[in-house]
Coordinates of C-alpha atoms in Angstrom, one line a residue:
M1258 CA 83.7 86.1 145.8
S1259 CA 83.1 82.5 145.4
E1260 CA 80.8 80.4 147.7
R1261 CA 83.9 78.3 148.6
R1262 CA 85.7 81.3 150.0
L1263 CA 82.5 82.2 152.1
L1264 CA 82.7 78.9 154.0
V1265 CA 84.7 77.6 156.9
S1266 CA 85.9 74.0 156.5
R1267 CA 86.5 71.5 159.4
R1268 CA 90.2 72.2 159.4
Q1269 CA 89.5 75.9 159.7
V1270 CA 87.1 75.3 162.7
L1271 CA 89.5 73.4 164.6
A1272 CA 92.2 76.0 163.8
L1273 CA 89.9 78.8 164.9
G1274 CA 89.3 76.8 168.0
G1275 CA 92.9 76.6 168.7
A1276 CA 93.3 80.3 167.9
F1277 CA 90.4 81.1 170.4
G1278 CA 92.4 79.6 173.2
L1279 CA 94.9 82.5 172.7
L1280 CA 92.3 85.1 173.5
T1281 CA 91.9 86.6 176.8
A1282 CA 89.3 88.6 178.6
G1283 CA 91.5 91.5 178.6
S1284 CA 92.8 91.3 175.0
L1285 CA 90.6 90.9 172.0
A1286 CA 93.2 92.3 169.6
S1287 CA 93.5 88.9 168.0
A1288 CA 89.8 88.8 167.5
G1289 CA 90.2 91.5 164.8
A1290 CA 92.0 89.4 162.6
L1291 CA 89.5 86.4 163.1
A1292 CA 86.8 88.8 162.2
H1293 CA 88.2 89.1 158.7
R1294 CA 87.5 85.4 158.0
P1295 CA 84.7 84.1 155.9
A1296 CA 81.3 85.5 156.4
G1297 CA 79.7 82.2 157.0
T1298 CA 80.2 79.0 158.7
G1299 CA 79.4 75.8 157.1
R1300 CA 79.8 73.9 154.0
L1301 CA 77.8 73.9 150.7
L1302 CA 75.6 70.7 150.0
R1303 CA 74.8 70.5 146.4
S1304 CA 71.6 69.3 144.8
A1305 CA 71.7 66.4 142.5
I1306 CA 68.6 67.4 140.5
E1307 CA 67.8 70.1 137.8
L1308 CA 66.8 73.3 139.7
P1309 CA 64.2 75.8 138.4
P1310 CA 64.9 79.3 137.2
A1311 CA 64.5 82.1 139.7
F1312 CA 61.4 84.2 139.9
Q1313 CA 58.9 81.8 138.3
V1314 CA 57.1 80.3 141.4
P1315 CA 54.5 82.7 143.1
L1316 CA 55.2 83.4 146.7
P1317 CA 53.0 81.4 149.1
R1318 CA 51.5 82.8 152.2
P1319 CA 51.6 80.4 155.1
Q1320 CA 47.9 79.4 156.1
V1321 CA 46.7 81.0 159.3
L1322 CA 45.5 78.2 161.6
A1323 CA 41.9 78.4 162.6
P1324 CA 41.1 77.7 166.5
V1325 CA 39.1 74.7 167.4
S1326 CA 37.8 76.6 170.3
T1327 CA 38.0 80.2 171.8
A1328 CA 36.0 79.6 175.0
G1329 CA 37.0 80.9 178.4
G1330 CA 39.4 83.5 177.0
V1331 CA 41.8 80.9 175.6
D1332 CA 42.2 80.0 172.0
R1333 CA 42.8 76.4 171.4
Y1334 CA 44.5 74.7 168.3
E1335 CA 45.2 71.2 167.1
I1336 CA 48.3 70.4 164.9
I1337 CA 49.0 67.0 163.3
Q1338 CA 52.6 66.3 162.9
R1339 CA 52.7 64.1 159.9
E1340 CA 54.7 63.1 156.7
T1341 CA 53.5 64.2 153.4
V1342 CA 54.6 64.9 149.8
A1343 CA 55.0 68.4 148.7
E1344 CA 55.9 70.1 145.3
I1345 CA 58.6 72.3 146.4
L1346 CA 60.4 72.3 143.0
P1347 CA 58.0 72.5 140.2
G1348 CA 56.9 69.1 139.0
V1349 CA 58.9 67.3 141.7
R1350 CA 57.5 65.3 144.5
T1351 CA 59.5 65.7 147.7
P1352 CA 58.6 64.0 151.0
V1353 CA 58.6 66.4 154.0
W1354 CA 57.8 66.3 157.8
T1355 CA 55.1 68.9 158.4
Y1356 CA 53.1 70.6 161.1
G1357 CA 49.5 70.2 159.8
G1358 CA 50.3 69.0 156.3
S1359 CA 52.3 72.0 155.0
F1360 CA 55.7 73.4 154.8
P1361 CA 56.3 75.9 156.4
G1362 CA 53.4 74.8 159.2
P1363 CA 50.4 76.9 159.6
T1364 CA 50.7 80.4 161.3
V1365 CA 49.1 80.8 164.8
E1366 CA 47.7 84.4 165.2
A1367 CA 47.7 85.3 168.8
R1368 CA 46.7 88.4 170.8
R1369 CA 48.9 89.8 173.8
G1370 CA 47.8 88.7 177.1
R1371 CA 45.2 85.9 175.6
P1372 CA 46.6 82.4 176.0
T1373 CA 47.0 79.9 173.3
V1374 CA 46.9 76.1 173.9
V1375 CA 48.1 74.0 171.0
T1376 CA 47.7 70.3 171.0
H1377 CA 50.3 68.4 168.9
R1378 CA 49.7 64.9 167.8
N1379 CA 52.8 63.2 166.6
E1380 CA 52.2 60.9 163.6
L1381 CA 55.8 61.0 162.5
P1382 CA 58.2 58.0 162.8
V1383 CA 60.4 59.8 165.5
P1384 CA 59.9 61.6 168.7
T1385 CA 59.5 65.3 168.6
V1386 CA 59.5 68.2 170.8
V1387 CA 58.0 71.8 170.0
H1388 CA 59.6 74.9 171.2
L1389 CA 58.2 78.3 170.7
H1390 CA 61.2 80.4 169.9
G1391 CA 61.2 83.6 171.6
G1392 CA 58.1 82.9 173.6
R1393 CA 57.8 83.7 177.1
T1394 CA 56.7 80.3 178.1
P1395 CA 56.3 78.2 181.2
A1396 CA 59.2 75.6 181.4
E1397 CA 56.6 72.8 181.1
S1398 CA 55.6 74.1 177.5
D1399 CA 59.0 75.4 176.5
G1400 CA 60.0 72.3 174.6
Y1401 CA 63.1 70.9 176.5
P1402 CA 64.9 68.7 174.3
T1403 CA 64.2 65.5 176.4
D1404 CA 60.6 66.2 177.0
L1405 CA 59.6 63.8 174.1
V1406 CA 56.3 63.4 172.4
L1407 CA 56.9 59.7 171.4
P1408 CA 54.9 58.2 168.3
A1409 CA 52.6 55.3 168.9
S1410 CA 55.0 52.9 167.1
W1411 CA 58.0 54.1 169.4
S1412 CA 59.6 51.6 171.9
E1413 CA 62.3 52.1 174.5
H1414 CA 64.6 50.5 172.1
G1415 CA 63.3 52.3 169.0
G1416 CA 66.1 54.5 169.0
G1417 CA 67.0 57.3 171.4
H1418 CA 69.5 59.8 172.0
G1419 CA 73.0 59.3 171.1
G1420 CA 74.3 61.6 173.7
H1421 CA 76.4 63.5 170.9
G1422 CA 79.0 60.8 170.8
G1423 CA 77.2 57.6 171.3
G1424 CA 76.6 55.9 174.7
G1425 CA 73.3 57.9 175.4
M1426 CA 72.5 60.5 178.1
A1427 CA 69.9 59.9 180.9
D1428 CA 67.7 62.9 182.0
P1429 CA 66.0 62.1 185.2
R1430 CA 63.7 65.2 184.9
A1431 CA 62.4 64.6 181.3
V1432 CA 58.6 64.5 180.9
Q1433 CA 57.7 62.4 177.9
S1434 CA 54.2 62.0 176.4
H1435 CA 52.7 59.3 174.3
V1436 CA 51.4 60.5 170.9
V1437 CA 49.8 63.7 172.1
R1438 CA 51.1 66.6 174.1
E1439 CA 49.4 70.0 175.0
Y1440 CA 51.6 73.4 175.0
T1441 CA 50.3 76.3 176.7
F1442 CA 51.5 79.7 175.6
P1443 CA 50.4 82.8 177.7
N1444 CA 51.5 85.4 175.0
E1445 CA 52.3 87.7 178.0
Q1446 CA 54.8 89.6 175.9
R1447 CA 55.2 92.3 173.4
A1448 CA 53.7 92.0 169.9
T1449 CA 56.1 90.4 167.6
M1450 CA 56.8 87.4 165.1
L1451 CA 58.0 84.3 166.9
W1452 CA 58.4 80.7 165.1
Y1453 CA 57.9 77.2 166.4
H1454 CA 60.2 74.3 165.4
D1455 CA 61.3 70.7 166.5
H1456 CA 63.7 70.9 169.4
R1457 CA 64.6 67.1 170.0
M1458 CA 68.0 66.6 171.5
D1459 CA 70.6 65.7 169.0
Y1460 CA 68.1 65.9 166.1
T1461 CA 67.0 69.5 165.8
A1462 CA 69.1 70.2 162.6
P1463 CA 67.4 67.3 160.5
A1464 CA 63.9 67.9 161.8
I1465 CA 64.0 71.4 160.8
W1466 CA 65.6 70.6 157.4
R1467 CA 62.6 68.2 156.7
G1468 CA 60.1 70.8 157.4
L1469 CA 59.2 71.1 161.0
A1470 CA 59.0 74.8 161.4
G1471 CA 56.0 77.4 161.5
L1472 CA 55.3 81.1 162.5
H1473 CA 53.5 82.4 165.6
I1474 CA 52.7 86.1 165.4
I1475 CA 51.5 88.1 168.5
R1476 CA 49.4 91.2 168.0
D1477 CA 48.3 94.1 170.2
D1478 CA 46.4 97.2 169.9
S1479 CA 49.3 99.5 170.3
E1480 CA 50.8 98.1 167.2
K1481 CA 47.7 98.3 165.2
A1482 CA 47.3 102.1 166.3
L1483 CA 50.7 103.0 164.4
E1484 CA 48.8 102.4 160.9
L1485 CA 51.5 100.1 159.5
P1486 CA 50.9 98.2 156.3
D1487 CA 48.7 95.2 157.0
G1488 CA 46.5 92.5 155.0
E1489 CA 48.1 91.8 151.8
R1490 CA 50.8 94.5 152.4
E1491 CA 52.2 92.5 155.4
L1492 CA 54.4 89.5 154.3
P1493 CA 55.7 87.0 156.5
L1494 CA 58.9 85.7 154.8
M1495 CA 60.6 82.5 156.2
I1496 CA 63.8 82.2 154.2
T1497 CA 65.4 78.7 154.3
D1498 CA 67.9 76.9 152.3
R1499 CA 67.9 73.2 151.3
A1500 CA 69.5 70.6 148.9
F1501 CA 67.6 68.0 146.9
A1502 CA 68.7 64.5 146.0
S1503 CA 68.3 63.0 142.5
D1504 CA 64.7 61.6 143.4
G1505 CA 63.6 65.0 144.6
S1506 CA 63.8 64.2 148.4
L1507 CA 65.5 66.6 150.6
N1508 CA 69.2 65.8 150.9
Y1509 CA 70.7 65.9 154.4
P1510 CA 74.2 64.4 155.4
S1511 CA 72.9 62.4 158.4
L1512 CA 75.0 59.9 159.9
P1513 CA 73.3 56.5 159.5
D1514 CA 73.6 55.4 163.3
R1515 CA 74.1 58.3 165.5
P1516 CA 73.4 62.2 165.9
G1517 CA 75.4 64.5 163.9
V1518 CA 76.4 65.0 160.4
Q1519 CA 79.0 63.6 158.0
E1520 CA 82.5 64.9 158.4
P1521 CA 82.5 67.7 156.0
Y1522 CA 79.5 69.4 157.3
T1523 CA 80.1 69.5 161.0
A1524 CA 80.6 73.4 160.8
G1525 CA 76.9 73.5 159.4
V1526 CA 75.0 72.6 156.3
L1527 CA 74.2 75.1 153.6
G1528 CA 71.8 74.2 150.9
D1529 CA 72.1 75.4 147.2
V1530 CA 68.5 76.2 147.0
I1531 CA 66.9 79.4 148.5
L1532 CA 63.3 78.8 149.7
V1533 CA 61.1 81.5 150.9
N1534 CA 57.8 80.2 152.7
G1535 CA 58.6 76.8 151.1
A1536 CA 59.1 78.0 147.4
P1537 CA 62.3 78.3 145.5
W1538 CA 63.4 81.9 144.5
P1539 CA 59.8 83.1 144.4
V1540 CA 58.1 86.1 142.8
H1541 CA 55.4 88.3 144.4
E1542 CA 53.2 90.9 142.8
V1543 CA 52.8 94.2 144.8
A1544 CA 51.3 97.7 144.3
A1545 CA 53.7 100.6 144.2
V1546 CA 53.4 101.3 148.0
R1547 CA 54.9 100.6 151.2
H1548 CA 55.0 97.0 152.3
R1549 CA 55.8 95.3 155.7
L1550 CA 58.2 92.3 155.4
R1551 CA 58.6 90.2 158.4
V1552 CA 61.7 88.2 157.8
L1553 CA 62.9 85.1 159.5
N1554 CA 66.0 83.3 158.9
G1555 CA 64.9 79.7 159.3
S1556 CA 68.1 78.2 157.8
N1557 CA 70.0 75.7 159.8
A1558 CA 73.4 77.4 159.4
R1559 CA 73.3 80.0 156.4
H1560 CA 73.9 83.7 157.0
Y1561 CA 72.3 86.4 154.9
E1562 CA 73.0 89.9 154.0
L1563 CA 69.9 91.2 152.5
E1564 CA 69.7 94.0 150.1
A1565 CA 66.7 95.2 147.9
V1566 CA 67.7 96.2 144.2
D1567 CA 65.4 97.5 141.6
Q1568 CA 65.9 96.8 137.8
D1569 CA 68.4 99.9 137.5
G1570 CA 70.6 98.6 140.3
R1571 CA 69.5 101.0 142.9
A1572 CA 69.2 99.8 146.4
L1573 CA 65.9 100.5 148.3
E1574 CA 65.9 101.5 151.8
L1575 CA 65.2 98.7 154.4
V1576 CA 63.6 100.7 157.3
Q1577 CA 63.7 98.4 160.3
I1578 CA 60.9 98.8 162.7
G1579 CA 61.2 95.8 164.9
A1580 CA 63.6 93.0 165.9
D1581 CA 63.2 89.4 167.4
Q1582 CA 61.1 90.7 170.6
G1583 CA 58.9 93.4 168.8
L1584 CA 59.1 97.0 167.8
L1585 CA 62.1 99.3 168.1
A1586 CA 61.8 102.8 169.8
A1587 CA 62.3 104.4 166.5
P1588 CA 63.0 103.3 163.0
V1589 CA 66.6 102.4 161.8
T1590 CA 67.3 102.7 158.0
H1591 CA 69.7 100.2 156.4
R1592 CA 70.9 99.6 152.8
R1593 CA 72.1 96.0 153.7
L1594 CA 71.0 93.9 156.6
P1595 CA 72.8 90.8 158.0
L1596 CA 70.4 87.9 159.1
A1597 CA 71.7 85.1 161.3
P1598 CA 70.0 81.9 161.8
A1599 CA 66.9 82.3 164.0
E1600 CA 66.9 86.1 163.9
R1601 CA 63.9 88.0 162.8
Y1602 CA 63.6 91.6 161.5
D1603 CA 60.4 93.7 160.9
L1604 CA 61.1 95.9 157.7
L1605 CA 59.1 98.3 155.7
V1606 CA 60.0 98.7 152.0
D1607 CA 58.6 101.3 149.9
F1608 CA 57.9 100.2 146.3
G1609 CA 56.4 103.7 145.4
S1610 CA 59.5 104.8 143.4
V1611 CA 59.5 101.7 141.2
P1612 CA 57.6 102.1 138.1
V1613 CA 54.7 99.7 137.1
G1614 CA 56.3 96.8 135.5
G1615 CA 59.5 97.2 137.2
T1616 CA 61.1 94.5 139.5
V1617 CA 62.9 94.5 142.8
R1618 CA 65.1 91.7 143.7
L1619 CA 65.8 90.6 147.3
L1620 CA 69.5 89.7 147.3
N1621 CA 71.7 87.9 149.8
R1622 CA 75.2 89.5 149.4
L1623 CA 76.9 86.7 151.0
G1624 CA 75.7 84.1 148.5
A1625 CA 77.3 83.3 145.2
G1626 CA 75.6 82.0 142.0
R1627 CA 72.2 80.9 142.7
T1628 CA 72.4 81.5 146.5
R1629 CA 73.0 85.2 145.7
E1630 CA 69.1 85.5 144.7
V1631 CA 66.5 85.2 147.3
M1632 CA 63.0 86.4 145.8
A1633 CA 61.6 89.0 143.7
F1634 CA 58.8 91.5 144.0
R1635 CA 57.1 92.7 140.6
V1636 CA 55.3 96.0 140.8
V1637 CA 52.1 95.6 138.9
R1638 CA 49.9 98.5 139.7
A1639 CA 49.8 102.1 141.1
Q1640 CA 48.0 102.5 144.6
R1641 CA 47.5 105.5 146.8
E1642 CA 50.0 105.4 149.9
D1643 CA 47.8 105.3 153.2
T1644 CA 50.4 104.2 155.6
R1645 CA 53.3 106.1 157.3
V1646 CA 56.6 105.4 159.0
P1647 CA 56.2 106.6 162.6
R1648 CA 58.9 108.4 164.3
T1649 CA 58.2 106.8 167.6
L1650 CA 57.3 103.1 167.4
A1651 CA 57.4 102.0 171.0
T1652 CA 57.9 103.3 174.6
D1653 CA 57.7 100.1 176.5
L1654 CA 61.2 98.8 175.9
P1655 CA 63.0 97.9 179.1
Q1656 CA 65.7 100.6 180.4
W1657 CA 68.1 98.1 182.0
R1658 CA 71.4 99.6 183.2
R1659 CA 74.7 98.0 183.5
E1660 CA 75.4 99.1 186.9
E1661 CA 72.1 97.7 188.0
A1662 CA 73.1 94.1 187.2
V1663 CA 73.5 91.6 190.0
R1664 CA 76.4 89.8 188.4
T1665 CA 78.3 89.4 185.0
R1666 CA 79.0 85.9 183.5
E1667 CA 81.3 85.0 180.5
F1668 CA 80.7 82.1 178.1
A1669 CA 83.0 80.8 175.5
F1670 CA 81.3 79.3 172.3
R1671 CA 84.1 77.3 170.6
A1672 CA 85.1 73.9 168.9
G1673 CA 86.8 71.4 171.0
R1674 CA 87.2 67.8 171.9
M1675 CA 84.1 65.8 172.9
G1676 CA 84.7 62.1 173.6
E1677 CA 86.8 60.6 171.0
G1678 CA 86.0 63.2 168.4
H1679 CA 85.2 67.1 168.1
G1680 CA 82.1 68.9 168.8
W1681 CA 81.0 72.4 169.8
L1682 CA 81.2 73.5 173.3
I1683 CA 79.9 76.2 175.8
G1684 CA 82.6 76.8 178.5
G1685 CA 84.6 73.9 177.2
R1686 CA 81.9 71.3 178.0
P1687 CA 79.2 69.8 175.8
F1688 CA 75.6 69.6 176.6
D1689 CA 74.5 67.3 179.3
P1690 CA 70.7 67.4 180.2
A1691 CA 71.5 66.1 183.8
R1692 CA 74.0 68.8 184.7
A1693 CA 73.3 72.0 186.3
D1694 CA 75.0 74.8 184.2
V1695 CA 73.7 78.3 185.2
G1696 CA 71.2 79.2 188.0
V1697 CA 69.6 82.6 188.2
R1698 CA 67.2 83.9 190.7
L1699 CA 63.7 85.0 189.2
G1700 CA 63.9 88.7 188.7
D1701 CA 67.6 89.0 188.6
L1702 CA 69.2 91.4 186.1
E1703 CA 72.5 90.0 184.7
V1704 CA 75.1 90.9 182.0
W1705 CA 76.5 88.1 180.0
R1706 CA 79.7 88.2 178.0
L1707 CA 79.5 85.9 175.0
I1708 CA 82.8 85.0 173.0
A1709 CA 83.0 83.2 169.7
D1710 CA 85.5 81.4 167.8
V1711 CA 83.6 81.2 164.5
H1712 CA 80.1 82.3 163.9
H1713 CA 77.7 81.5 166.6
P1714 CA 74.0 82.9 166.7
V1715 CA 73.4 82.5 170.4
H1716 CA 69.7 82.0 171.6
L1717 CA 68.4 82.4 175.3
H1718 CA 65.1 80.8 175.9
L1719 CA 62.4 82.5 178.1
V1720 CA 64.0 86.1 177.9
G1721 CA 64.6 89.0 175.6
F1722 CA 67.9 91.0 175.9
R1723 CA 69.6 94.1 174.9
I1724 CA 73.1 94.1 173.1
L1725 CA 75.4 96.3 175.2
S1726 CA 78.4 96.1 173.0
R1727 CA 80.6 94.3 170.6
G1728 CA 84.2 93.9 170.8
G1729 CA 84.1 96.7 173.6
R1730 CA 82.5 99.0 171.3
A1731 CA 79.0 100.1 170.6
P1732 CA 76.3 97.8 169.2
L1733 CA 75.8 97.9 165.5
P1734 CA 72.6 99.7 163.9
H1735 CA 70.7 96.3 163.4
D1736 CA 71.4 95.4 167.0
A1737 CA 68.6 97.9 168.1
G1738 CA 65.7 96.8 170.1
L1739 CA 64.9 93.8 172.2
K1740 CA 66.4 90.4 171.0
D1741 CA 66.5 86.8 171.8
T1742 CA 69.3 85.8 169.4
V1743 CA 72.6 87.6 168.9
S1744 CA 74.9 87.0 166.0
L1745 CA 78.5 86.5 167.2
R1746 CA 81.1 86.9 164.5
P1747 CA 84.4 85.1 164.4
G1748 CA 86.5 86.1 167.4
E1749 CA 84.0 88.4 168.6
A1750 CA 82.9 89.1 172.1
A1751 CA 79.5 90.8 172.7
E1752 CA 77.9 91.7 176.0
I1753 CA 73.9 91.4 176.6
I1754 CA 71.9 92.3 179.4
T1755 CA 68.7 91.0 180.5
R1756 CA 66.3 90.3 183.3
F1757 CA 65.4 86.7 184.1
D1758 CA 61.7 87.1 184.8
G1759 CA 58.5 85.3 183.8
Y1760 CA 58.7 82.0 185.0
R1761 CA 60.8 79.4 187.0
G1762 CA 62.1 76.2 185.8
R1763 CA 64.6 74.7 183.3
Y1764 CA 65.5 76.5 180.2
L1765 CA 68.4 76.6 177.7
F1766 CA 70.7 78.8 175.9
H1767 CA 72.4 77.5 172.9
C1768 CA 73.9 78.3 169.5
H1769 CA 71.2 78.4 166.8
N1770 CA 73.5 77.0 164.2
A1771 CA 71.5 73.8 164.3
E1772 CA 74.3 71.4 163.5
H1773 CA 76.4 73.3 166.3
E1774 CA 73.3 72.8 168.6
D1775 CA 73.2 69.1 167.9
M1776 CA 76.9 68.3 168.3
G1777 CA 76.9 69.7 171.9
M1778 CA 76.6 73.5 172.0
M1779 CA 73.8 73.8 174.5
A1780 CA 73.7 74.5 178.3
N1781 CA 71.1 74.6 181.0
L1782 CA 69.7 77.7 182.4
E1783 CA 67.6 77.0 185.8
V1784 CA 65.5 80.0 186.9
R1785 CA 64.8 79.7 190.5

């Protein structure tokens, strides 16, 4: 199947938006037909530079950030946001925006229940906002899109928010900082892999595309006791896609004078180069034993369906042990695993059946041509297996029951009219930071019903949730565990359940297709 057939054009988006209007809460029969539409939402942006062959560049491992202080039971870190030049493609110089001078940014290693304080200094030419995706974070450190960290050169007239359609949007509650801001993360949550990225209103997509993303891993003693692969055999894998201009710079179809992207790419921007930890189609040498792959889809809009295949075409089992918000109750085995933007999966892959000298390719079954390949593992030595796959992984998952929920809400995620043009709406309205959208009481248990026109990976800030159903049926195998992002397929309705505990304040829920997000698909969530 060609890449073109896997993409949804602007015209298809609007057609789907119209078709969505025919759906009702009581009848999703039409959704079945929509679900057979393409397996991705966006348009391919092609590079204008010669691309390297696959499996030549070694897989980088993101640097672990060293704390500047560990006094008083708090780990303190400092990160400078700055522009630098990186060699992403071999022999090519590419300007990137970075956390700490690297793409991806440095990894923060945290302990459950031990706070981390990260001081960010903005030396970039634009305002920034840091959001710890998946973090149970106090509102003042959650990275609300208007809580800007302004660079030293910025003035009130240096450029602001276009309000999705021009004209600007005032936010009387915005808390802005000059150059430096301190973010506090209590880490009072289950052990898992989170990620941090820029969340500036209207400009999240280009900021992430230019390099502003990094990992934040929380660990605890319960996870350590499971004897899972660690050290060199634990591999964080941030999968992204990008496109390159003829001069080696990262190509992105921004509009010159306002937020958003050029007309062909309003459904999402898909690059033609697959990067893992910032390297194009890398290769990694492994021993013939079990490895732990901690996978993040850090792409703006691209969906993946991962499969690990050896040199004989045999698929290796992908044993899922964790989801966005930590370990599952028990392992779930997949041959192929779908991965939407912002989703994370914790996987075990056993290379023990692959002969020394053999190769295992990690494929994207939704890709075509070069985007079908992700990376490769080369088995270079035999080794004694000293880890196991526990039958029971965790016993602390919340046992929320539908009948205990205090209310059920419904939200429609769809394309629609916004000002003089079209954008992406929740409940028929584009994002407005000054508007109250949803108010919940601290501690309330709620069921949310989410309905999509096209693909929408929906993310809730502050809380994790369980997926109760898809299309009125049971969740899919990969929906197991505690999530913070649910991938809605075209025409699909999914139900999730969560308890709004942790902290009071203003948070968000939104689509994590970054172009959809920038073009209006966010809403306010007030925890009282």
